[in-house]
Short mmCIF file of C-alpha atoms in Angstrom, two decimals:
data_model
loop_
_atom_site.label_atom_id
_atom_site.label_comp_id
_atom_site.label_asym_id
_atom_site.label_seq_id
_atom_site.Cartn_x
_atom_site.Cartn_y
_atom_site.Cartn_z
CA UNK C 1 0.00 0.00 0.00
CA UNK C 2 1.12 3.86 -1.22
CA UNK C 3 2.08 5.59 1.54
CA UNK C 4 1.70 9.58 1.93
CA UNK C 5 4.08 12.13 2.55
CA UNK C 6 4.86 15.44 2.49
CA UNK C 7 9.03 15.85 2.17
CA UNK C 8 11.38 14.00 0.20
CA UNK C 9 15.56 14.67 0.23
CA UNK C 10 15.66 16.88 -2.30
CA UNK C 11 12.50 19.48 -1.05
CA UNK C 12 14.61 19.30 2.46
CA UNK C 13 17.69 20.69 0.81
CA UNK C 14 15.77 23.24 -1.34
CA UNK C 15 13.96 24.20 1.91
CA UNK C 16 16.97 24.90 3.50
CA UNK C 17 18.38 27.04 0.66
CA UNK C 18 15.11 29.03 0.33
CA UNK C 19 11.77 29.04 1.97
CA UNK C 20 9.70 30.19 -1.32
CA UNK C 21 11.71 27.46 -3.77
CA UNK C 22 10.46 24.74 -1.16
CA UNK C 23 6.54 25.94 -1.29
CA UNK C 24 6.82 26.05 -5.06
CA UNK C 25 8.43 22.48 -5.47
CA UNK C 26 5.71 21.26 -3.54
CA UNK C 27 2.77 23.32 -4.80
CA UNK C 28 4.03 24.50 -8.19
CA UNK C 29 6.54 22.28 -9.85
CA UNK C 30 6.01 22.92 -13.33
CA UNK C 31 7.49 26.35 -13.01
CA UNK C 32 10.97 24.78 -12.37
CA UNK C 33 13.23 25.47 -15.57
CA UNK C 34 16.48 24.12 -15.47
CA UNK C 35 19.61 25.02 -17.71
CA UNK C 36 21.20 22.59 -20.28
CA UNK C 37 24.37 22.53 -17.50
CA UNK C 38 22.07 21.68 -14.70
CA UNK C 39 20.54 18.87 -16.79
CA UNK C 40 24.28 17.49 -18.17
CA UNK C 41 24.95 17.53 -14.50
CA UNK C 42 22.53 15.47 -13.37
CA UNK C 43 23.58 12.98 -16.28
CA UNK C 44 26.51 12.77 -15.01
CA UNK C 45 25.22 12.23 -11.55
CA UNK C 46 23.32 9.16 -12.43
CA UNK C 47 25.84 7.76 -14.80
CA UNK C 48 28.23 7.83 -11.72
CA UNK C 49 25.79 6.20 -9.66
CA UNK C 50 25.04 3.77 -12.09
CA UNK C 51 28.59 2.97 -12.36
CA UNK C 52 28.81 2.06 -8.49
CA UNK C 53 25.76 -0.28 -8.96
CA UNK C 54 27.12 -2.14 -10.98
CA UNK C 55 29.50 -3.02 -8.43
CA UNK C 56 26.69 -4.91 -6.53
CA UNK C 57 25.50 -7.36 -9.52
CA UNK C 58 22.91 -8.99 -7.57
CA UNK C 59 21.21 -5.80 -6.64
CA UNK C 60 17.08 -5.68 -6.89
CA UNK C 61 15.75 -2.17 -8.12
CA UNK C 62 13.20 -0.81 -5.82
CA UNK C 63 12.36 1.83 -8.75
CA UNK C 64 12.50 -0.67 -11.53
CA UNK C 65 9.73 -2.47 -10.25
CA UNK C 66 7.19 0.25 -8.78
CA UNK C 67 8.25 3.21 -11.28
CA UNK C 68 6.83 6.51 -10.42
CA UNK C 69 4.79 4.86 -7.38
CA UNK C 70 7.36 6.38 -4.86
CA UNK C 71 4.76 6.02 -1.87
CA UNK C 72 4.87 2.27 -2.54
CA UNK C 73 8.91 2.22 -1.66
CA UNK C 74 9.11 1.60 1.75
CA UNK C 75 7.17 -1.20 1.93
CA UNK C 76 8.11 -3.48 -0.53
CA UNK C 77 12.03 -2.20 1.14
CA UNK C 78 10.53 -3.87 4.11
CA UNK C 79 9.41 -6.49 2.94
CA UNK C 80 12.73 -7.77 1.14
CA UNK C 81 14.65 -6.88 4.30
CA UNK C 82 12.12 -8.30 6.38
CA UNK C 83 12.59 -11.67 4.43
CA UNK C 84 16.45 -12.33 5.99
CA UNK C 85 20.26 -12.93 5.09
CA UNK C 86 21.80 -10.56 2.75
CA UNK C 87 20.37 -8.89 0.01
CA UNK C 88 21.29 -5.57 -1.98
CA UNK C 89 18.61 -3.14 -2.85
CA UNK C 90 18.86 0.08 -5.00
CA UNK C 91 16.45 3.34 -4.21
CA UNK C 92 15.47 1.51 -1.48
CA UNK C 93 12.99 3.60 0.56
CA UNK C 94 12.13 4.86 3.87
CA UNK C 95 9.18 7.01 5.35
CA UNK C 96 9.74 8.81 8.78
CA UNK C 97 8.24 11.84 10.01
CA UNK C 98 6.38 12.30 6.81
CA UNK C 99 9.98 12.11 4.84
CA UNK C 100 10.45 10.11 2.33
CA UNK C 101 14.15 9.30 1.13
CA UNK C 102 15.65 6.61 -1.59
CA UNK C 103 18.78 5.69 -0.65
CA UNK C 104 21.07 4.94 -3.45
CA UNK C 105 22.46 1.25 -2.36
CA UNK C 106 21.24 -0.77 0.81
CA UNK C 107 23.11 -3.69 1.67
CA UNK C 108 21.20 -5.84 4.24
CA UNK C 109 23.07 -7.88 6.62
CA UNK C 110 22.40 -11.48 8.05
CA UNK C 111 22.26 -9.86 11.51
CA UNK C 112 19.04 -7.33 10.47
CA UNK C 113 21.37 -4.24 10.11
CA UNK C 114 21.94 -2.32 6.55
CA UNK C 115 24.73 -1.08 5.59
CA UNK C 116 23.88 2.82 3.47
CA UNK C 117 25.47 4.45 0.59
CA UNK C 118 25.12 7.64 -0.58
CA UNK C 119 26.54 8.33 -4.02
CA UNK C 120 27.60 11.46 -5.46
CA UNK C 121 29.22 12.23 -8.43
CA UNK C 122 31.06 15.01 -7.42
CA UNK C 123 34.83 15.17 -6.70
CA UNK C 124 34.70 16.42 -3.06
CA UNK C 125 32.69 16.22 0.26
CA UNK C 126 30.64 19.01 0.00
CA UNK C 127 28.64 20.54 3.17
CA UNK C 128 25.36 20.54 1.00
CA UNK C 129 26.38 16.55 0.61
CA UNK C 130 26.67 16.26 4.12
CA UNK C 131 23.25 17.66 4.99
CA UNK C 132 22.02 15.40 2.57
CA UNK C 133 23.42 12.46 3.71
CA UNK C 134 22.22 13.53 7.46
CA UNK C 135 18.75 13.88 6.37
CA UNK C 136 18.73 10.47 5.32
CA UNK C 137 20.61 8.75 7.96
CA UNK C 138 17.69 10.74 10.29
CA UNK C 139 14.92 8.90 8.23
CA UNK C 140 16.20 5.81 7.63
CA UNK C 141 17.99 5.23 11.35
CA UNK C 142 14.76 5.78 12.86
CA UNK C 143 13.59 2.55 10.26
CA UNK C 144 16.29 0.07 10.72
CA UNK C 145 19.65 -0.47 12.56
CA UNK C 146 21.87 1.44 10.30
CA UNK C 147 25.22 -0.41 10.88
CA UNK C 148 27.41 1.71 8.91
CA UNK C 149 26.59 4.96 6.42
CA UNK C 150 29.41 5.79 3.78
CA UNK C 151 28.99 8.69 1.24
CA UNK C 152 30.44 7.64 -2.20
CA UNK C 153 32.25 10.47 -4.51
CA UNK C 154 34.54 10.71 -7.70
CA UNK C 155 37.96 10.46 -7.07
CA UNK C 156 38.22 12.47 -10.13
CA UNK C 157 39.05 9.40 -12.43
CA UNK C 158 35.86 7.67 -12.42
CA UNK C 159 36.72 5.61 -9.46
CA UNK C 160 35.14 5.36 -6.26
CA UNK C 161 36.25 7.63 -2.61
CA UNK C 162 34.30 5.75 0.22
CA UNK C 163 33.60 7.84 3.54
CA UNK C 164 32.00 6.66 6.45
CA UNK C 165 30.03 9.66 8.24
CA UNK C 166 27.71 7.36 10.99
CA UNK C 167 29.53 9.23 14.04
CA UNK C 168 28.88 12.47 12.31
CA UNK C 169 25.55 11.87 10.67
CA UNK C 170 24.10 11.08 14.18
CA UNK C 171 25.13 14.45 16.04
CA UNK C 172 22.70 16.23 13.51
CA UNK C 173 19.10 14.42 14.39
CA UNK C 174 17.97 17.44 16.55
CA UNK C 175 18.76 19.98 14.24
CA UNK C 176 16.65 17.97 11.30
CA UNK C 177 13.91 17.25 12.93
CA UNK C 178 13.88 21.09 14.49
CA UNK C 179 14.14 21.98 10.10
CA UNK C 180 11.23 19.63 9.11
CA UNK C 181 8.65 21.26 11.72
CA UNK C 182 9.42 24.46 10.10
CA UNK C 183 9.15 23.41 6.65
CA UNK C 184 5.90 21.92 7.61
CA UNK C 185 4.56 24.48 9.48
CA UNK C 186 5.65 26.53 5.99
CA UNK C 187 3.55 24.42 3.65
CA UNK C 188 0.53 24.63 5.55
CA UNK C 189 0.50 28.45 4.52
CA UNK C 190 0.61 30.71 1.54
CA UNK C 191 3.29 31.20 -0.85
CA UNK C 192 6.30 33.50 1.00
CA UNK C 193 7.51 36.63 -0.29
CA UNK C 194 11.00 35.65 0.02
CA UNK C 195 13.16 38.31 -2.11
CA UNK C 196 15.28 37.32 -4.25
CA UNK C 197 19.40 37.01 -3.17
CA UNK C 198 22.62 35.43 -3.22
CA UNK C 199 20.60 32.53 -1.88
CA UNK C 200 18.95 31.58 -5.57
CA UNK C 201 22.50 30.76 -7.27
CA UNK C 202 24.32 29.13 -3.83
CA UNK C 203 24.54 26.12 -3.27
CA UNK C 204 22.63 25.22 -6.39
CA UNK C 205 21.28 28.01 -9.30
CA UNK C 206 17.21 27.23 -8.04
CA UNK C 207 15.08 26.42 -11.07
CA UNK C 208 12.57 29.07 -9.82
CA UNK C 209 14.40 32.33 -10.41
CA UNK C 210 12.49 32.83 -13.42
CA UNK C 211 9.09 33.28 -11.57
CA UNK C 212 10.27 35.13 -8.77
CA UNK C 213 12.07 37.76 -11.23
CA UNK C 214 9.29 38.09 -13.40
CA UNK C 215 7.36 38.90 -10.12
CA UNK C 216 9.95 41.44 -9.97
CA UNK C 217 9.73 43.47 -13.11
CA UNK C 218 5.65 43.01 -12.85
CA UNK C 219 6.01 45.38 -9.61
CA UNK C 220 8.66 47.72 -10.82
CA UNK C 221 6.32 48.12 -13.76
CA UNK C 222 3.29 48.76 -11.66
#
């Protein structure tokens, strides 16, 4: 059975770059426009990922089977790590405090515990990577025993830089969850006036700075 929700990992990390982006991506996604660049990038991002799957041949593919039916994640994840021994599973997903996050590769262990990792495709470890990775270690710790949680990057040859964050990733659970309630508190409101800033290019050029500068010009106008 789909279940609902209201965040996933990458309306958390727009939230915390910009209030308005967040309401948008949740309300009004189709005004998102993103730049040849930004869609080359994320090529590359999931040809990198790709690359590390294929490192686990007997992986299942959470996504392959349910498609689009992201609600549906979690529990068929449950049920194939519910089943026993070890098994690998790819966008394997996890519902907490009404977030929903896929992690990239999910190794289950014989003893219950997973084993999480995060794959990036860039060539260092980024702070926006690390409160991405947090986020998800929050959702998914609070579904399983995590034993260990290791963010993948490019070594800048193609291969594959393995760091383990667990002792890190755990410090950050009260800061989350404090982030969530306000992001939830957000979307139960109107659409914020948030001016536009340095904030729309940093970390990531937001695919909504389009609309909010066209609401610009309409008032300079008027």
């Amino acid at each position: 059975m789909a279940q609902n929700y209201l965040l996933t990992k990458s309306k958390y990390i727009r939230g915390l770059q910009c209030d308005r982006a967040l309401w948008l991506d949740v309300f009004r996604p189709s005004l998102a426009r993103y730049s040849p660049e930004q869609m080359r990038r994320f090529d590359r991002g999931r040809e990198f990922e790709y690359a590390f799957k294929e490192t686990f041949p007997e992986g299942i593919d959470i996504s392959a089977e349910l498609k689009r039916n992201t609600g549906a994640y979690p529990e068929l994840t449950a049920q194939l790590l519910d089943k026993g021994g070890k098994v690998d599973l790819f966008e394997a997903g996890f519902l907490y405090n009404d977030v929903l996050v896929l992690a990239d590769v999910v190794h289950g262990r014989d003893d219950g515990s997973i084993d999480v990792y995060e794959v990036k495709s860039g060539t260092k470890l980024s702070d926006t990577y690390r409160r991405d990775a947090a986020l998800q270690h929050y959702v998914i710790s609070h579904c399983r025993r995590v034993n260990s949680f290791s963010l993948v990057y490019n070594d800048d040859n193609g291969g594959f830089v393995k760091v383990e964050l667990m002792d890190e990733l755990q410090t950050c659970h009260a800061e989350i969850e404090r982030n969530i309630a306000v992001m939830k508190d957000l979307l139960q409101q109107g659409e914020p006036a948030t001016p536009t800033g340095q904030h729309c290019l940093s970390p990531y050029a937001c695919p909504y700075q389009h609309y909010c500068a066209q609401g610009i010009r309409q008032l300079s106008l008027f």
